[in-house]
Coordinates of C-alpha atoms in Angstrom, one line a residue:
M1372 CA 0.0 0.0 0.0
P1373 CA 1.2 3.5 -0.7
L1374 CA 2.2 5.6 2.3
I1375 CA 0.0 8.6 2.8
L1376 CA 1.3 11.5 4.9
D1377 CA -1.1 14.1 6.3
I1378 CA 1.1 17.2 6.9
D1379 CA -0.3 20.4 8.4
L1380 CA 1.9 23.3 7.2
W1381 CA 1.1 25.4 10.3
G1382 CA 1.9 22.7 12.8
P1383 CA -0.4 20.3 14.7
T1384 CA -1.6 22.7 17.4
Q1385 CA -1.0 26.1 15.8
A1386 CA -3.9 28.0 14.4
S1387 CA -3.9 29.7 11.1
P1388 CA -2.6 33.3 11.2
S1389 CA -5.0 36.2 11.3
A1390 CA -5.4 38.5 8.4
S1391 CA -3.4 41.4 10.0
E1392 CA -0.6 39.0 10.8
S1393 CA -0.6 37.7 7.3
S1394 CA -0.6 41.2 5.9
S1395 CA 2.3 42.3 8.0
T1396 CA 4.2 39.1 7.2
S1397 CA 3.7 39.5 3.5
E1398 CA 4.7 43.2 3.7
S1399 CA 8.0 42.4 5.5
I1400 CA 8.7 39.6 3.0
S1401 CA 7.9 42.0 0.1
Q1402 CA 10.3 44.7 1.6
S1403 CA 13.1 42.2 2.1
A1404 CA 12.7 40.8 -1.4
S1405 CA 12.7 44.3 -2.8
Q1406 CA 15.9 45.2 -1.0
S1407 CA 17.5 41.9 -2.0
A1408 CA 16.5 42.4 -5.7
S1409 CA 17.9 46.0 -5.7
Q1410 CA 21.2 44.8 -4.1
S1411 CA 21.4 42.0 -6.6
A1412 CA 20.7 44.3 -9.5
S1413 CA 23.3 46.8 -8.4
K1414 CA 25.8 44.0 -7.9
S1415 CA 25.0 42.6 -11.3
S1416 CA 25.3 46.0 -12.9
S1417 CA 28.8 46.5 -11.4
I1418 CA 29.9 43.0 -12.5
S1419 CA 28.5 43.7 -16.0
Q1420 CA 30.2 47.1 -16.1
S1421 CA 33.6 45.7 -15.0
A1422 CA 33.3 42.8 -17.5
S1423 CA 32.5 45.2 -20.3
Q1424 CA 35.5 47.4 -19.3
S1425 CA 37.7 44.4 -19.2
K1426 CA 36.5 43.3 -22.6
S1427 CA 37.1 46.7 -24.2
A1428 CA 40.5 47.0 -22.6
S1429 CA 41.8 43.8 -24.1
P1430 CA 40.3 43.2 -27.6
S1431 CA 41.2 39.9 -29.3
Y1432 CA 40.6 38.4 -32.7
S1433 CA 39.8 34.6 -32.8
S1434 CA 40.8 32.6 -35.9
S1435 CA 38.6 30.2 -37.9
A1436 CA 38.8 26.6 -36.6
S1437 CA 38.6 25.2 -40.2
E1438 CA 41.3 27.5 -41.6
S1439 CA 43.7 26.7 -38.7
A1440 CA 43.0 23.0 -39.2
S1441 CA 44.1 23.1 -42.9
E1442 CA 47.2 25.2 -42.6
S1443 CA 45.0 23.6 -41.8
A1444 CA 43.3 24.0 -43.2
S1445 CA 41.2 27.0 -43.7
P1446 CA 42.3 30.9 -44.3
S1447 CA 41.6 33.2 -40.7
P1448 CA 38.6 35.5 -40.5
E1449 CA 38.9 39.0 -41.6
P1450 CA 39.9 41.4 -38.8
P1451 CA 37.3 44.0 -37.9
T1452 CA 39.6 46.8 -38.9
F1453 CA 39.3 45.8 -42.6
P1454 CA 35.6 45.1 -43.3
E1455 CA 36.1 44.8 -47.1
I1456 CA 39.0 44.0 -49.5
E1457 CA 38.4 43.2 -53.2
V1458 CA 40.7 42.2 -56.0
I1459 CA 39.6 42.8 -59.6
K1460 CA 41.3 41.9 -62.9
T1461 CA 41.3 44.9 -65.2
E1462 CA 40.9 44.8 -69.0
R1463 CA 44.6 45.5 -69.3
N1464 CA 45.4 42.2 -67.4
D1465 CA 46.4 44.1 -64.2
H1466 CA 45.1 43.7 -60.7
F1467 CA 43.1 46.4 -59.0
I1468 CA 42.9 46.3 -55.2
E1469 CA 40.3 48.2 -53.2
W1470 CA 39.6 48.1 -49.5
T1471 CA 37.8 49.9 -46.5
F1472 CA 39.3 50.5 -43.1
E1473 CA 37.6 51.2 -39.8
P1474 CA 39.9 52.4 -37.0
Y1475 CA 39.2 52.3 -33.4
D1476 CA 37.0 55.0 -31.7
G1477 CA 38.6 58.4 -31.7
E1478 CA 40.7 57.7 -34.8
T1479 CA 40.1 58.2 -38.5
V1480 CA 41.5 56.8 -41.7
D1481 CA 43.6 59.9 -42.0
D1482 CA 45.8 58.7 -39.1
Y1483 CA 47.1 55.7 -41.0
I1484 CA 49.5 54.7 -43.8
F1485 CA 48.8 51.7 -46.0
R1486 CA 50.9 49.2 -47.9
I1487 CA 49.9 46.4 -50.3
Y1488 CA 51.5 42.9 -50.2
Y1489 CA 51.1 40.0 -52.6
S1490 CA 52.1 36.3 -52.8
L1491 CA 51.4 33.2 -54.8
A1492 CA 50.7 31.3 -51.6
P1493 CA 48.0 32.3 -49.0
I1494 CA 50.0 32.2 -45.8
C1495 CA 53.6 33.0 -46.7
G1496 CA 56.0 34.6 -49.2
Y1497 CA 54.3 38.0 -49.2
E1498 CA 56.3 40.9 -50.7
P1499 CA 55.4 44.6 -50.8
I1500 CA 54.4 46.2 -54.1
L1501 CA 57.2 48.5 -55.4
D1502 CA 57.0 51.5 -57.6
I1503 CA 59.2 52.1 -60.7
N1504 CA 62.0 53.3 -58.5
D1505 CA 61.9 50.1 -56.4
N1506 CA 60.4 52.0 -53.4
I1507 CA 57.6 50.4 -51.3
V1508 CA 54.3 51.9 -52.4
E1509 CA 52.6 53.7 -49.5
I1510 CA 49.1 55.2 -49.5
D1511 CA 48.4 58.0 -47.1
G1512 CA 44.9 57.6 -45.6
A1513 CA 44.5 61.4 -45.5
I1514 CA 45.1 61.6 -49.3
G1515 CA 43.7 58.3 -50.6
P1516 CA 42.0 56.7 -52.3
L1517 CA 42.1 53.3 -50.5
A1518 CA 42.7 51.6 -53.8
Y1519 CA 45.7 50.7 -56.0
E1520 CA 46.2 49.2 -59.5
H1521 CA 49.1 46.6 -59.4
I1522 CA 50.6 46.7 -62.9
L1523 CA 51.4 43.0 -63.1
K1524 CA 50.9 41.2 -66.4
Q1525 CA 49.7 37.7 -65.7
Y1526 CA 50.9 35.0 -68.1
D1527 CA 49.8 31.9 -66.2
F1528 CA 46.1 32.1 -65.4
N1529 CA 46.4 28.9 -63.3
Q1530 CA 48.3 31.0 -60.7
M1531 CA 46.3 32.5 -57.9
W1532 CA 47.5 35.9 -56.7
Y1533 CA 46.8 36.7 -53.0
Y1534 CA 46.8 40.2 -51.6
K1535 CA 47.0 41.6 -48.1
I1536 CA 46.7 45.2 -46.8
Y1537 CA 49.1 46.4 -44.1
A1538 CA 48.2 49.6 -42.1
Y1539 CA 50.3 51.4 -39.4
K1540 CA 49.5 54.6 -37.5
K1541 CA 51.4 57.8 -38.3
G1542 CA 53.9 58.5 -35.6
D1543 CA 53.4 55.1 -34.0
P1544 CA 54.5 52.3 -36.3
G1545 CA 54.0 49.8 -33.5
R1546 CA 50.2 50.3 -33.9
D1547 CA 49.7 48.2 -37.1
F1548 CA 47.1 45.8 -38.5
W1549 CA 47.0 43.2 -41.3
S1550 CA 43.9 42.4 -43.4
A1551 CA 42.9 38.9 -44.4
Y1552 CA 44.1 37.8 -47.8
A1553 CA 41.9 38.3 -50.9
Y1554 CA 42.1 37.1 -54.5
I1555 CA 40.2 37.5 -57.7
G1556 CA 36.7 36.1 -57.7
N1557 CA 36.5 35.6 -53.9
Y1558 CA 32.7 36.1 -53.8
A1559 CA 30.7 34.0 -51.3
L1560 CA 27.1 33.9 -50.1
G1561 CA 25.7 32.2 -47.0
F1562 CA 25.1 28.8 -48.6
H1563 CA 28.7 28.9 -50.1
M1564 CA 30.0 29.2 -46.5
V1565 CA 27.8 26.3 -45.3
M1566 CA 29.1 24.1 -48.1
H1567 CA 32.7 25.2 -47.3
Q1568 CA 32.2 24.3 -43.7
A1569 CA 30.7 20.9 -44.6
E1570 CA 33.7 20.1 -46.7
N1571 CA 36.1 20.9 -43.9
I1572 CA 34.1 18.7 -41.5
L1573 CA 34.2 15.9 -44.1
Y1574 CA 38.0 15.9 -44.3
D1575 CA 38.8 16.9 -40.7
I1576 CA 36.6 14.3 -39.0
F1577 CA 35.5 11.5 -41.4
Y1578 CA 37.9 10.4 -44.1
G1579 CA 40.6 13.0 -44.7
E1580 CA 44.3 12.3 -44.2
P1581 CA 46.9 14.9 -43.0
I1582 CA 49.2 16.2 -45.8
Y1583 CA 51.5 19.0 -46.6
L1584 CA 50.9 21.1 -49.7
I1585 CA 54.1 22.6 -51.1
K1586 CA 53.3 25.2 -53.8
K1587 CA 55.9 25.5 -56.5
K1588 CA 57.1 28.9 -57.5
G1589 CA 56.7 30.2 -61.1
T1590 CA 58.9 33.2 -60.8
G1591 CA 62.1 34.2 -59.1
V1592 CA 65.9 33.9 -59.5
R1593 CA 66.8 31.1 -61.9
C1594 CA 68.9 28.2 -60.7
T1595 CA 72.6 28.8 -61.1
N1596 CA 73.4 25.1 -61.5
C1597 CA 70.9 23.7 -64.0
W1598 CA 69.2 26.5 -65.9
S1599 CA 70.2 27.3 -69.5
E1600 CA 69.5 30.8 -70.7
E1601 CA 70.1 29.8 -74.3
R1602 CA 67.6 26.9 -74.1
Q1603 CA 65.3 28.4 -71.5
Q1604 CA 65.1 25.1 -69.7
R1605 CA 66.7 22.9 -67.1
T1606 CA 69.7 20.9 -68.3
L1607 CA 70.0 18.5 -65.4
T1608 CA 67.6 15.8 -64.4
H1609 CA 68.7 15.8 -60.8
C1610 CA 69.8 19.2 -59.3
T1611 CA 70.7 19.6 -55.6
V1612 CA 70.4 23.4 -55.8
C1613 CA 66.8 23.9 -56.9
D1614 CA 65.4 20.4 -56.3
G1615 CA 63.7 20.3 -59.7
S1616 CA 62.0 23.7 -59.5
G1617 CA 64.3 25.6 -61.8
F1618 CA 64.5 28.5 -59.2
I1619 CA 66.6 29.3 -56.2
N1620 CA 64.3 28.6 -53.2
G1621 CA 61.7 27.4 -55.7
Y1622 CA 59.0 26.3 -53.2
Y1623 CA 56.8 28.2 -50.9
C1624 CA 56.1 27.2 -47.3
A1625 CA 54.5 23.9 -46.5
I1626 CA 50.7 24.2 -45.8
A1627 CA 49.2 21.6 -43.5
I1628 CA 45.7 20.5 -44.7
Q1629 CA 43.4 17.5 -44.8
M1630 CA 42.9 15.5 -48.0
A1631 CA 40.9 12.4 -49.1
F1632 CA 42.7 9.9 -51.3
D1633 CA 41.3 7.1 -53.4
S1634 CA 42.4 3.5 -52.9
D1635 CA 46.0 3.0 -53.8
D1636 CA 45.9 0.5 -56.6
R1637 CA 48.9 -1.7 -57.4
K1638 CA 49.5 -4.5 -59.9
S1639 CA 52.4 -6.6 -61.2
D1640 CA 53.1 -6.2 -64.9
S1641 CA 56.2 -7.8 -66.4
Q1642 CA 55.9 -5.6 -69.6
R1643 CA 56.6 -2.4 -67.7
N1644 CA 60.2 -3.0 -66.8
F1645 CA 61.3 0.2 -68.4
E1646 CA 58.2 2.3 -67.7
D1647 CA 57.1 4.4 -64.8
V1648 CA 55.4 1.8 -62.5
Y1649 CA 54.3 4.5 -60.1
N1650 CA 50.6 4.9 -60.9
S1651 CA 48.4 8.0 -60.7
I1652 CA 45.8 8.4 -57.9
R1653 CA 42.8 10.5 -57.4
A1654 CA 42.3 12.8 -54.4
R1655 CA 39.9 15.5 -53.2
T1656 CA 40.1 18.5 -50.8
S1657 CA 38.3 21.7 -50.0
N1658 CA 39.0 25.1 -51.6
Y1659 CA 41.8 26.0 -49.3
P1660 CA 44.3 26.6 -50.6
I1661 CA 43.7 26.7 -54.4
I1662 CA 46.0 24.0 -55.9
R1663 CA 47.6 24.1 -59.3
P1664 CA 49.5 21.6 -61.4
K1665 CA 53.1 20.9 -60.4
D1666 CA 52.4 21.6 -56.7
I1667 CA 53.8 18.9 -54.4
I1668 CA 51.6 16.8 -52.0
V1669 CA 53.3 15.0 -49.1
N1670 CA 51.4 12.4 -47.1
K1671 CA 52.2 13.0 -43.4
D1672 CA 51.4 9.4 -42.4
E1673 CA 53.9 7.7 -44.7
Y1674 CA 55.7 10.8 -46.1
K1675 CA 54.9 9.5 -49.6
R1676 CA 55.2 12.4 -52.2
Y1677 CA 53.1 13.2 -55.2
V1678 CA 53.1 15.8 -57.9
V1679 CA 49.8 17.3 -59.0
L1680 CA 49.0 16.5 -62.6
F1681 CA 45.5 17.8 -63.1
V1682 CA 43.0 19.8 -61.1
E1683 CA 39.2 19.8 -61.5
T1684 CA 37.0 22.1 -59.4
T1685 CA 33.4 21.8 -58.1
K1686 CA 31.7 25.2 -58.3
L1687 CA 28.5 26.8 -57.1
P1688 CA 27.1 30.0 -58.8
K1689 CA 27.2 33.3 -57.1
H1690 CA 23.6 34.5 -57.6
A1691 CA 22.5 38.0 -58.4
E1692 CA 21.5 39.9 -55.3
S1693 CA 19.5 42.6 -57.1
G1694 CA 19.0 44.2 -60.5
I1695 CA 22.1 46.2 -59.9
I1696 CA 24.4 43.6 -58.4
L1697 CA 24.5 40.8 -61.0
S1698 CA 25.7 37.3 -60.7
K1699 CA 29.5 36.9 -60.5
Q1700 CA 32.2 34.4 -60.8
N1701 CA 31.3 30.9 -59.5
Y1702 CA 32.6 30.0 -56.0
I1703 CA 34.9 27.0 -55.8
V1704 CA 33.7 24.5 -53.2
S1705 CA 36.1 21.5 -53.6
Q1706 CA 39.0 20.4 -55.8
L1707 CA 39.4 17.0 -57.4
L1708 CA 43.1 16.2 -58.1
T1709 CA 45.0 13.7 -60.2
L1710 CA 48.3 12.9 -58.6
Q1711 CA 51.4 11.1 -59.8
E1712 CA 53.4 9.3 -57.1
L1713 CA 57.1 10.3 -57.2
N1714 CA 60.0 7.9 -57.3
P1715 CA 62.1 8.1 -54.2
D1716 CA 65.1 9.1 -56.4
D1717 CA 63.3 12.2 -57.7
N1718 CA 64.5 15.7 -56.9
E1719 CA 61.3 16.4 -54.9
Y1720 CA 62.4 13.9 -52.2
N1721 CA 65.3 16.3 -51.4
I1722 CA 63.0 19.1 -50.3
D1723 CA 63.5 19.8 -46.7
I1724 CA 60.0 20.1 -45.3
A1725 CA 61.1 21.1 -41.8
A1726 CA 62.7 24.2 -43.4
L1727 CA 59.5 25.1 -45.2
L1728 CA 57.2 25.0 -42.2
P1729 CA 55.8 28.4 -41.4

């Protein structure tokens, strides 16, 4: 049987309080509750005020989880001081860079000097744009405009040019800021970012493998050991100076990302004694960074090395936002690669990866 308790809230012998006693009791309870609420509110206000002062006194910028995973992985979010930066290809095959800048309260754009840096890799190798006298180009925020046309004739359209803006305060060079990188056609809508995040989760958590991407340089000082000016080509199969790049320091820094590989197929073929028995393989990764043929892929689990032969991209359209802002260049979501496994005797195995880590 269930146990039933008959409990009298006022006690077994005590009578119920009178109306006047009940009124005075509720009044005292109300006053104490009011005092307690006001004290709690004032305490909460002081805590909130001190927290907001502490937050404003020490601003910090957090980086994207997916970008840090691919340098993993994925590029860092744009600092709040540079809300917009855009790179446009001009009809003369040059690059036009335009940006906006929002300084802290009490400051204006007139208080800052700007420089433009560019690279063929997203996280390293940035150089300042120089004028015809080899001086660093500087733009005074008080004179403007916050734009510059980089006269750079592009011959290889497979190359991706990355730009960053550097700003420092007049009279206080230690107060400086960097923008995030930008490149031509970097237009993204909300659903693009959702797809980008889904791709990163796919490779970071489910079936990606850790790799180093080493981008090969296409410009620079030619190798002093194997390059022939007369032939305009390399004359040595194996060169210990350029490691097969044709340039002094011919590779950019190693970028750590996640990549999904197809199954590694092997077969025994007696008719291929004098042929390349290292087969090609397919792989897939996200849009960071943009990969081009001749880049080097290093598998971090086995340190097996591949050269990129062919790159296909999966794109989504950038829809028109209004009758004035029309649809623009498609947004790259993922990259499908054809890789060729390198022979351990090839030049690329002489690349010192530790020296290329950022």
